[in-house]
mmCIF file of C-alpha atoms in Angstrom:
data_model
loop_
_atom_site.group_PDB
_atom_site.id
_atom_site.type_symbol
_atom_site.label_atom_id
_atom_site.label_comp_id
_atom_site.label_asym_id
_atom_site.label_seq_id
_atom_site.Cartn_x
_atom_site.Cartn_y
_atom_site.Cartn_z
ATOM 1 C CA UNK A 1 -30.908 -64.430 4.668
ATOM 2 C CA UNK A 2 -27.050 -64.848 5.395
ATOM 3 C CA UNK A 3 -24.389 -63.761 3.341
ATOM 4 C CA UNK A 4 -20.664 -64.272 3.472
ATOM 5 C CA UNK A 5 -18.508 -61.308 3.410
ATOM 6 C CA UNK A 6 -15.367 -60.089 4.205
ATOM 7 C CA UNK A 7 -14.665 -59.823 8.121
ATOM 8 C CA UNK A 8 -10.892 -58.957 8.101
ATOM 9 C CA UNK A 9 -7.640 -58.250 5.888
ATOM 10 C CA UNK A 10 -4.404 -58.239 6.764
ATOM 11 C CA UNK A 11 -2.665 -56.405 3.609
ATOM 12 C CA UNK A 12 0.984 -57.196 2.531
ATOM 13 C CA UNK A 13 1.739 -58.891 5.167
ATOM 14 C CA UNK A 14 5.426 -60.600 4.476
ATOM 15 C CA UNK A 15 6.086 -63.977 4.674
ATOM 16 C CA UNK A 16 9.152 -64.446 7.629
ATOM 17 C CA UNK A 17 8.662 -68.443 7.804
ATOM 18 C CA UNK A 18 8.062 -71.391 5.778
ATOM 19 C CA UNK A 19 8.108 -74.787 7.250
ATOM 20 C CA UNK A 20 6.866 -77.921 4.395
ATOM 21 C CA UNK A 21 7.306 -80.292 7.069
ATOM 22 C CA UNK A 22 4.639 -79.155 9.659
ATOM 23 C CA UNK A 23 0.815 -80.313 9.464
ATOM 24 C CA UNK A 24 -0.427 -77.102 7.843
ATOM 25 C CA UNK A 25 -1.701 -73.425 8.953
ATOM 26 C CA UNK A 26 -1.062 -70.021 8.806
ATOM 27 C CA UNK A 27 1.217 -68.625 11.511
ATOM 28 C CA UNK A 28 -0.179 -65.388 12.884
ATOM 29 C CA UNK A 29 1.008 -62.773 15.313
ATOM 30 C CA UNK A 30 -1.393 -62.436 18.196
ATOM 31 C CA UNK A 31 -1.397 -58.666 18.288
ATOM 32 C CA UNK A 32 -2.793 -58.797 14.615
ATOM 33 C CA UNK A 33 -5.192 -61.474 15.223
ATOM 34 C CA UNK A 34 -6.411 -59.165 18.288
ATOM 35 C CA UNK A 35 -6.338 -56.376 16.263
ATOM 36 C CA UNK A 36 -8.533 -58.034 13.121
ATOM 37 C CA UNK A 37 -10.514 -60.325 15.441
ATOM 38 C CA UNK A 38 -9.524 -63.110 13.284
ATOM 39 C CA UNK A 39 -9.734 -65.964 15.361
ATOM 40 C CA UNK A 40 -7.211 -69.171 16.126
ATOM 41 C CA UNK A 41 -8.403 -72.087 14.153
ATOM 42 C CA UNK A 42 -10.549 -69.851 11.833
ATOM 43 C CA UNK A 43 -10.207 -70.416 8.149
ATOM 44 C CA UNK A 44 -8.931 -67.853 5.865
ATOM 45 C CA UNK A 45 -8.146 -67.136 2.569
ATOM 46 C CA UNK A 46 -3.885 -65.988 1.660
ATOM 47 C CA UNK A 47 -2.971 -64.760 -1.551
ATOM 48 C CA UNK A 48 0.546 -64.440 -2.520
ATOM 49 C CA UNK A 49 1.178 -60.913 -4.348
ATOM 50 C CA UNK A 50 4.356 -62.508 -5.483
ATOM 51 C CA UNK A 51 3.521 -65.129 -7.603
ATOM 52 C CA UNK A 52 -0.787 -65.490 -7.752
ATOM 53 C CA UNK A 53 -1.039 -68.304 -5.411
ATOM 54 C CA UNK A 54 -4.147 -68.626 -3.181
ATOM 55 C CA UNK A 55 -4.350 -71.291 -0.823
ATOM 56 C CA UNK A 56 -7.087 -71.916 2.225
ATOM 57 C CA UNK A 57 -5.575 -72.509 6.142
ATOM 58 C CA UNK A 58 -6.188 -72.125 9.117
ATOM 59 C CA UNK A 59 -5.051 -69.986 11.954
ATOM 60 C CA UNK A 60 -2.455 -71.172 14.506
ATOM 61 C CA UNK A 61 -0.730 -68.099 17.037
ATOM 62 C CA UNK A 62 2.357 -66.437 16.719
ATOM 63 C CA UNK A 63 3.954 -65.106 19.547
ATOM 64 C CA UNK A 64 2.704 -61.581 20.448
ATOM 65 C CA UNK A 65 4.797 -58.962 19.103
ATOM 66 C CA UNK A 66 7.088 -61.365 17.185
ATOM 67 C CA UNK A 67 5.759 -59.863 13.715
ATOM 68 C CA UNK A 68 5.963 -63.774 12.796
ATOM 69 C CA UNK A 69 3.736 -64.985 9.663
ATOM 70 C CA UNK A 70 4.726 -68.255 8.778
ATOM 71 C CA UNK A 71 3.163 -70.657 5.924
ATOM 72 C CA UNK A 72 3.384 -74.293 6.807
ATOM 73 C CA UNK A 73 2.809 -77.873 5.679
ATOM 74 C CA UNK A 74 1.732 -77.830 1.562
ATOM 75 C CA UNK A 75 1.283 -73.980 2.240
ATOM 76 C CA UNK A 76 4.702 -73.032 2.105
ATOM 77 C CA UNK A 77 5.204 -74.652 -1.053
ATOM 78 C CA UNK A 78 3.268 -72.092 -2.456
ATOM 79 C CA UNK A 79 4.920 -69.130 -0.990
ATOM 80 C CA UNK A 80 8.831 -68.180 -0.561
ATOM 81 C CA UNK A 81 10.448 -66.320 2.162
ATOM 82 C CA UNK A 82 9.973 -62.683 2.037
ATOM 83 C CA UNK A 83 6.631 -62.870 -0.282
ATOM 84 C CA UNK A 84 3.651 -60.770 0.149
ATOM 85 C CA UNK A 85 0.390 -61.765 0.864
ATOM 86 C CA UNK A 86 -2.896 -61.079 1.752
ATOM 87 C CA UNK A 87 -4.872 -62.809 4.316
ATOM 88 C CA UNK A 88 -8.459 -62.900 4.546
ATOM 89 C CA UNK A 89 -11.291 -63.963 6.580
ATOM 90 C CA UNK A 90 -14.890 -64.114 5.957
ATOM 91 C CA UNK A 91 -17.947 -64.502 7.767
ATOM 92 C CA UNK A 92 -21.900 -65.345 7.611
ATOM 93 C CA UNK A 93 -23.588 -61.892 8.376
ATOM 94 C CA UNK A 94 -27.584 -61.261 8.000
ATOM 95 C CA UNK A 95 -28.140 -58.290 6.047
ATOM 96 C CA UNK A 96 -28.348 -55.525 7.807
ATOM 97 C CA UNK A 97 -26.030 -57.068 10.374
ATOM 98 C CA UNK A 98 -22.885 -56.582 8.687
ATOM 99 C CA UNK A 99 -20.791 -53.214 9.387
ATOM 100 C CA UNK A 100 -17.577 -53.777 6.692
ATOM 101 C CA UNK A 101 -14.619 -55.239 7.575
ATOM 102 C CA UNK A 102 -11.410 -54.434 10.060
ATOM 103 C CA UNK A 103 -8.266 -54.180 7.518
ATOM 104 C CA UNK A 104 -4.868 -54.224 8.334
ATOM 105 C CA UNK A 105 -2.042 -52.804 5.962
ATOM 106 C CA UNK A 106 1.279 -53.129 7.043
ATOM 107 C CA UNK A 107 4.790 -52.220 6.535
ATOM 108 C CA UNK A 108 7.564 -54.113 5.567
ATOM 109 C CA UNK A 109 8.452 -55.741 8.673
ATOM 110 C CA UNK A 110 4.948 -56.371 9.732
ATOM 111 C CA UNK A 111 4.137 -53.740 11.910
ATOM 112 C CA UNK A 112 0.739 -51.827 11.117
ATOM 113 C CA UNK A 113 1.160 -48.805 8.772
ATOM 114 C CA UNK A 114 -2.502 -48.266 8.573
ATOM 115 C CA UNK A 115 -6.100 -49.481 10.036
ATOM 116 C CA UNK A 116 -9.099 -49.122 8.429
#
């Protein structure tokens, strides 16, 4: 049997973008995708500390070490500039398969404070 659990978190992760008129996605730094193994394209899950919002997207890159996560198309009407949210991914794992997931918590300006 397969169950879906939690793969990755990145924790308070601050919102430095917001573009409405784009097609939608999540912008990403690389180095945290790397880090997280969350992949481009992937769905994930954001929640917005700020205000309650959760939305689903998908992954597009950010420039490696730009510390860029940016909410566009009807995404970034749900979030402001400077919010804080949580992005998750999830994955089908059998059983006795699955090992926990990688989690990210970072500081204000996006740089990791912690890995777990």
């Amino acid at each position: 049997m397969m169950e879906m659990m939690l793969k990755a978190k990145i924790h308070m992760a601050k919102v430095t973008e917001k573009e409405i008129n784009y097609e939608g996605s999540i912008g990403i730094d690389e180095e945290l995708l790397e880090v997280t193994g969350i992949k481009v394209n992937e769905m994930v899950i954001v929640s917005d500390v700020n205000n309650g919002n959760r939305l689903v997207t998908y992954v597009i890159p950010e420039p490696r070490g730009s510390k860029k996560i940016s909410l566009n198309g009807a995404a970034a009407r749900l979030v402001e500039k400077g919010d804080r949210i949580i992005i998750m991914a999830f994955s089908a794992y059998q059983i006795d398969e699955y090992k926990g997931p990688k989690i990210v918590i970072l500081n204000d300006d996006n740089s990791i404070k912690e890995m777990k």
